[in-house]
Coordinates of C-alpha atoms in Angstrom, one line a residue:
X1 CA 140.3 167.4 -44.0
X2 CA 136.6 168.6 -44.1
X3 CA 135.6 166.3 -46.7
X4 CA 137.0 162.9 -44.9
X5 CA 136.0 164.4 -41.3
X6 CA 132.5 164.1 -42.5
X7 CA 133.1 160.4 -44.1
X8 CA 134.6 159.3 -40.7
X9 CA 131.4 161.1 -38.8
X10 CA 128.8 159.3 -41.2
X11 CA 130.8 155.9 -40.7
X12 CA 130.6 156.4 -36.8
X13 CA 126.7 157.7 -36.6
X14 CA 126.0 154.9 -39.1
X15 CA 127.3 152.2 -36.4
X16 CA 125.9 153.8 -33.4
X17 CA 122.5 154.9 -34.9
X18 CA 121.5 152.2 -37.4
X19 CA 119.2 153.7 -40.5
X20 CA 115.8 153.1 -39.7
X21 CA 113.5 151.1 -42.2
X22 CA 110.0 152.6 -43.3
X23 CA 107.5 150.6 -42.2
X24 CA 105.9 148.9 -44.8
X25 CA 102.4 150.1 -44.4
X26 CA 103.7 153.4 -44.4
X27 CA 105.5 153.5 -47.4
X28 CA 102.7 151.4 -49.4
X29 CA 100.3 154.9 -48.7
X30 CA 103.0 156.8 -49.8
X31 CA 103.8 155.7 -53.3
X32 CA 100.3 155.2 -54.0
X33 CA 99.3 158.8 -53.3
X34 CA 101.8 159.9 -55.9
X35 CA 101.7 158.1 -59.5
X36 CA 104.8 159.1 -60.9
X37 CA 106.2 156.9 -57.5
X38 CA 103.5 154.6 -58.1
X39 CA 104.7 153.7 -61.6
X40 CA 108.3 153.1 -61.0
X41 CA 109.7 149.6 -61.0
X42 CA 109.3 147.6 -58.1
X43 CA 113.2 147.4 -57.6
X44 CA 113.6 151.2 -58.1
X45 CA 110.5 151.6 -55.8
X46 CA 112.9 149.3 -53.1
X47 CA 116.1 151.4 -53.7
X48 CA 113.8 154.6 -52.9
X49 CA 112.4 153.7 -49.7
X50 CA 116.5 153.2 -48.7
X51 CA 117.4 156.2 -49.8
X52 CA 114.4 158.4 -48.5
X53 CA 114.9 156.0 -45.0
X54 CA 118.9 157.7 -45.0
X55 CA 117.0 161.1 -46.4
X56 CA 115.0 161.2 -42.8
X57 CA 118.4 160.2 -41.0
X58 CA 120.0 163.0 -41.9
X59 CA 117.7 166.1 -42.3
X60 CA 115.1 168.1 -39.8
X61 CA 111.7 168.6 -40.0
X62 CA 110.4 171.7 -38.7
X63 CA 106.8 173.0 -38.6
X64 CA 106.1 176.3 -39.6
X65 CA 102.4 178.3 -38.5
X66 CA 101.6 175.6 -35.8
X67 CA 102.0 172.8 -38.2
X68 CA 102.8 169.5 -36.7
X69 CA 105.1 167.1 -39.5
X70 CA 103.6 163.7 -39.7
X71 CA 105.8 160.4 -40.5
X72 CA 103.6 160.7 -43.4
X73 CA 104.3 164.1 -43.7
X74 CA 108.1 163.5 -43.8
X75 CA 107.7 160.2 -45.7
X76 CA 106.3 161.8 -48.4
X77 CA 108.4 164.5 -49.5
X78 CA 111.3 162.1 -48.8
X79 CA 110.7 160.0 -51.3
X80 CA 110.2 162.9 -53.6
X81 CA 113.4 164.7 -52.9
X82 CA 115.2 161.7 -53.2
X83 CA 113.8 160.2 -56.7
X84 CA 116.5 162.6 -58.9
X85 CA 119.0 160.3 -57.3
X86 CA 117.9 157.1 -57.6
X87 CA 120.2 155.9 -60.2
X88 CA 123.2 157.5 -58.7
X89 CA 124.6 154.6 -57.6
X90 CA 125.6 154.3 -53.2
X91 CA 122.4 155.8 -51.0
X92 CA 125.1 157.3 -49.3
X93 CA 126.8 158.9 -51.5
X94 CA 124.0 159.7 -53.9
X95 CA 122.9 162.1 -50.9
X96 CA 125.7 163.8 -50.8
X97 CA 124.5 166.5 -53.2
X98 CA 122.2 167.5 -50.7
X99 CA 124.7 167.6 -47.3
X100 CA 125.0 171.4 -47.7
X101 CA 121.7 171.6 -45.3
X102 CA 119.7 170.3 -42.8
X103 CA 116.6 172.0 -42.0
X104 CA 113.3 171.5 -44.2
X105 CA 110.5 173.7 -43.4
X106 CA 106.7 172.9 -44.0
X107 CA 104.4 175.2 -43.6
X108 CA 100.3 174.1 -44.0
X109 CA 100.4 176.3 -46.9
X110 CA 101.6 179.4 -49.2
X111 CA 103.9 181.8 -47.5
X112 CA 103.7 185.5 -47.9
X113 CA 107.7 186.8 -48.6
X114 CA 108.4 190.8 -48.3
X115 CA 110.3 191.8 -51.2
X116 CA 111.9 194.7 -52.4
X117 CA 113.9 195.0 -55.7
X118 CA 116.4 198.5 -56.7
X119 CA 115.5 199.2 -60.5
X120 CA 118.2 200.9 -62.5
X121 CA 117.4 204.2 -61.3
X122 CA 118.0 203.6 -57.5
X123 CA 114.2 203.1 -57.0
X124 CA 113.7 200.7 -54.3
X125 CA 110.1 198.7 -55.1
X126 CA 108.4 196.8 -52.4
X127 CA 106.4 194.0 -53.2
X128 CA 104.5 190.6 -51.5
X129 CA 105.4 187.2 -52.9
X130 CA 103.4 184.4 -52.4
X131 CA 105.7 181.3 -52.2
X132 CA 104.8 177.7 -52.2
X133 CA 108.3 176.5 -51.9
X134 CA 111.5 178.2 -51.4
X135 CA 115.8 176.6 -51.6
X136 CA 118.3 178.2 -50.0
X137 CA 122.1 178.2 -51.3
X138 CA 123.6 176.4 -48.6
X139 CA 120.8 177.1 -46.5
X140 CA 117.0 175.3 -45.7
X141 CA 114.5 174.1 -48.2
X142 CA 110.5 175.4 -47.3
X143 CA 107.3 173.8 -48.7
X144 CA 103.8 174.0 -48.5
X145 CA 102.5 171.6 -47.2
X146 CA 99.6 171.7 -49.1
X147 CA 101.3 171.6 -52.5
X148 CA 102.9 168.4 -51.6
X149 CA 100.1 166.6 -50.8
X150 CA 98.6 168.1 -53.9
X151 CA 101.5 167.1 -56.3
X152 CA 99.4 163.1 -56.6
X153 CA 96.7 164.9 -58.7
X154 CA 98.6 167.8 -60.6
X155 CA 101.6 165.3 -62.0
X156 CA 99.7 165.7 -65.4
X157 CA 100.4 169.2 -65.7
X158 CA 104.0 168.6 -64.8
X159 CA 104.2 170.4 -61.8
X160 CA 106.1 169.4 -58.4
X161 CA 107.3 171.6 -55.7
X162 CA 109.5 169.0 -53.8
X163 CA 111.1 168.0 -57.1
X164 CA 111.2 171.6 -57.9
X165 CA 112.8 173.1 -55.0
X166 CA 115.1 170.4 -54.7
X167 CA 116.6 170.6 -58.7
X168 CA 117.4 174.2 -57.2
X169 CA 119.6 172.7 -55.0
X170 CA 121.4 170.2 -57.3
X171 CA 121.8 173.2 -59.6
X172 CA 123.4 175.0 -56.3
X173 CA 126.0 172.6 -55.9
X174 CA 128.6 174.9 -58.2
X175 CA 127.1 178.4 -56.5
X176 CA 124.5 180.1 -57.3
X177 CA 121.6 178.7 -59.0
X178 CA 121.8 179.6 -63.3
X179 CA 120.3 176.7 -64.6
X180 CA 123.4 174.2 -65.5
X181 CA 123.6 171.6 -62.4
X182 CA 127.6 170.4 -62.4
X183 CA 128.3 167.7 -64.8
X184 CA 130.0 164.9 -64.2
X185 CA 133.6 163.7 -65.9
X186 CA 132.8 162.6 -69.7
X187 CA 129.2 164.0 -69.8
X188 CA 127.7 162.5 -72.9
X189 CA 131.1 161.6 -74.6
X190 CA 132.6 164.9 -74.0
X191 CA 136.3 165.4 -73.1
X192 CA 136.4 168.0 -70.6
X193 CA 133.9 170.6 -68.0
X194 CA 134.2 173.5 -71.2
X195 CA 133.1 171.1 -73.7
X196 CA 130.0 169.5 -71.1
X197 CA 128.7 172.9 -70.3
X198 CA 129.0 173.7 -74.1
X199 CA 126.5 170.9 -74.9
X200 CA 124.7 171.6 -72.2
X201 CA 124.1 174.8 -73.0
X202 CA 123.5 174.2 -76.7
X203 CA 120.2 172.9 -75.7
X204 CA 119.1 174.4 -72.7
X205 CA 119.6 177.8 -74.2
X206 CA 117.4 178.0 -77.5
X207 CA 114.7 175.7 -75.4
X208 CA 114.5 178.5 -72.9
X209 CA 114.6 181.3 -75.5
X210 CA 111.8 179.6 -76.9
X211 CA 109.6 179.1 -74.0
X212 CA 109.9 182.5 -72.9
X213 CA 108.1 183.9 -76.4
X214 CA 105.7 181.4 -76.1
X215 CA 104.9 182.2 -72.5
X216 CA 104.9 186.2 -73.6
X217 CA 102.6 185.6 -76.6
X218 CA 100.4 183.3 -74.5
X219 CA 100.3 186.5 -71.7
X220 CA 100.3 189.8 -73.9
X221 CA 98.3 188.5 -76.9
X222 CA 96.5 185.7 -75.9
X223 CA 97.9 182.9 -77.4
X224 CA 98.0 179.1 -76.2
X225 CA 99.7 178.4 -72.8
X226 CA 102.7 176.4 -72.7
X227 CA 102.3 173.2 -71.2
X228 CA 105.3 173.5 -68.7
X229 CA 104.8 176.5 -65.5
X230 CA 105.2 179.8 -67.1
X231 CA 107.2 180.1 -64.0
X232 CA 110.3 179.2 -66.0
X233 CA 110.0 181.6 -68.2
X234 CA 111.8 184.3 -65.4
X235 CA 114.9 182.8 -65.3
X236 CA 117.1 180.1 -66.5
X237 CA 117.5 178.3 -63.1
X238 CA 113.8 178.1 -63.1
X239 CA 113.6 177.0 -66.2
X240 CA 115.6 174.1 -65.2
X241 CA 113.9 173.5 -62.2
X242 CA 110.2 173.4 -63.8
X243 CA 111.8 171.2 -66.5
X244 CA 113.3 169.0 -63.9
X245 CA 109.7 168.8 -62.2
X246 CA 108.1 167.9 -65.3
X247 CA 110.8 165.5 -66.7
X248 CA 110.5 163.2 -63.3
X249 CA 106.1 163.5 -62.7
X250 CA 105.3 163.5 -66.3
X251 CA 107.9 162.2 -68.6
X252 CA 106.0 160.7 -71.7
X253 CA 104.5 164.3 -71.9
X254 CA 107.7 166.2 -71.5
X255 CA 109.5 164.2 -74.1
X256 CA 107.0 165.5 -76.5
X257 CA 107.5 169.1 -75.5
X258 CA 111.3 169.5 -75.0
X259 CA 112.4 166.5 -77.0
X260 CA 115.7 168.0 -77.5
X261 CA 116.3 168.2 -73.7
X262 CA 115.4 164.8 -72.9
X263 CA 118.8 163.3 -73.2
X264 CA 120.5 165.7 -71.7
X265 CA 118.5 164.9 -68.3
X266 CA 118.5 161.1 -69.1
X267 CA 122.4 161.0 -69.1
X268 CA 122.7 163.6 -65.9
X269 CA 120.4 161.4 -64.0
X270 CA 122.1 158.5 -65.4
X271 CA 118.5 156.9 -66.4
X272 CA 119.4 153.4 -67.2
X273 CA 118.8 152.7 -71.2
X274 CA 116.3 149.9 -70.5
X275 CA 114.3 152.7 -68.1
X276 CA 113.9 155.1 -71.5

């Protein structure tokens, strides 16, 4: 009932509020602030201005510290968040994987989280955490501002907060985040979910095994820093979030570094074969 409650709403709102086109200008400043935008197909660049233009229908800016979000602003991280689903076929239905929120908070910059963390002796440890993005299982997405706008220049080192934070929630959409997003029916020839997340995870898992020893002999012993955020070295979710950052802003480079995870990502963003 829930599920074709919300089809009937988004038929209705869709009739009585049209969705709004970006205006041209706009979107022109947009793309070519960011390269990895910049160098998509004209076409694909057409079906992501629809898709972010349905994006800004249906979510709500907020500004956090006295920040005031721009249509540039909002533009701009639209079309980032909505470039993992540009080849998923229906705007409308693409954005579905994102309906579990609303919200999307930008602050000007880096937020200061209080956390605290119980060891294994019932120790409680307090501790600051400096966050430049932050997704919440069924819950608001928050940005910095700052690393949004910064994400036209540091696409060579892979990195990409909206693309990050918003991988988070794709992986969310079976629970908690661990780093498997759910796969669709017949994932890469395979006949059932067991058999998907098997395949799955017979890459993901020895890639992530070996990124964290090269992240701990780059930090302990000095030896050469990984390409991709050490970040993903904490956990597996973040593993698949930096990958997914790095996969979408600087491809050519992360098919060098994780060629074994390439496909995988191809055939769960459905990347059409003449797009490879």
């Amino acid at each position: 009932m829930g599920g074709w409650y919300r089809r009937l709403w988004r038929q209705l709102r869709g009739r009585i509020a049209p969705v709004p086109d970006i205006p041209a200008t706009l979107w022109l400043r947009t793309v070519q602030h960011y390269p990895f935008l910049a160098n998509l197909p004209l076409h694909d660049q057409a079906k992501l201005r629809a898709l972010s233009a349905l994006f800004l229908q249906r979510k709500q800016f907020h500004g956090g510290h006295g920040l005031t979000v721009t249509d540039a602003m909002a533009v701009a991280i639209a079309a980032q968040a909505c470039l993992p689903l540009l080849h998923w076929g229906d705007p409308a239905q693409a954005l579905g994987w994102y309906d579990d929120f609303v919200g999307i908070v930008v602050h000007p910059g880096a937020v200061v989280a209080r956390r605290h963390v119980t060891d294994e002796a019932g120790v409680v440890h307090h501790y600051d955490e400096h966050l430049v993005g932050e997704a919440m299982e069924r819950g608001p997405v928050m940005l910095s501002w700052h690393d949004v706008h910064a994400a036209g220049r540091s696409a060579e080192h892979g990195t990409n907060v909206v693309l990050h934070e918003f991988a988070h929630k794709l992986d969310m959409r079976s629970g908690a985040a661990d780093g498997c997003p759910p796969l669709p029916a017949g994932f890469m020839g395979t006949s059932g979910a067991r058999a998907a997340h098997a395949l799955w995870w017979a890459a993901w898992d020895p890639a992530y095994a070996a990124f964290r020893e090269q992240v701990l002999i780059a930090q302990r012993f000095g030896g050469a820093a990984p390409w991709l955020d050490a970040y993903g070295a904490t956990a597996p979710a973040e593993f698949f979030a930096v990958a997914c950052e790095a996969y979408f802003v600087n491809r050519a480079r992360f098919a060098s570094e994780f060629p074994a995870l390439l496909p995988l990502l191809d055939a769960f963003f459905q990347r059409p074969a003449a797009a490879a």
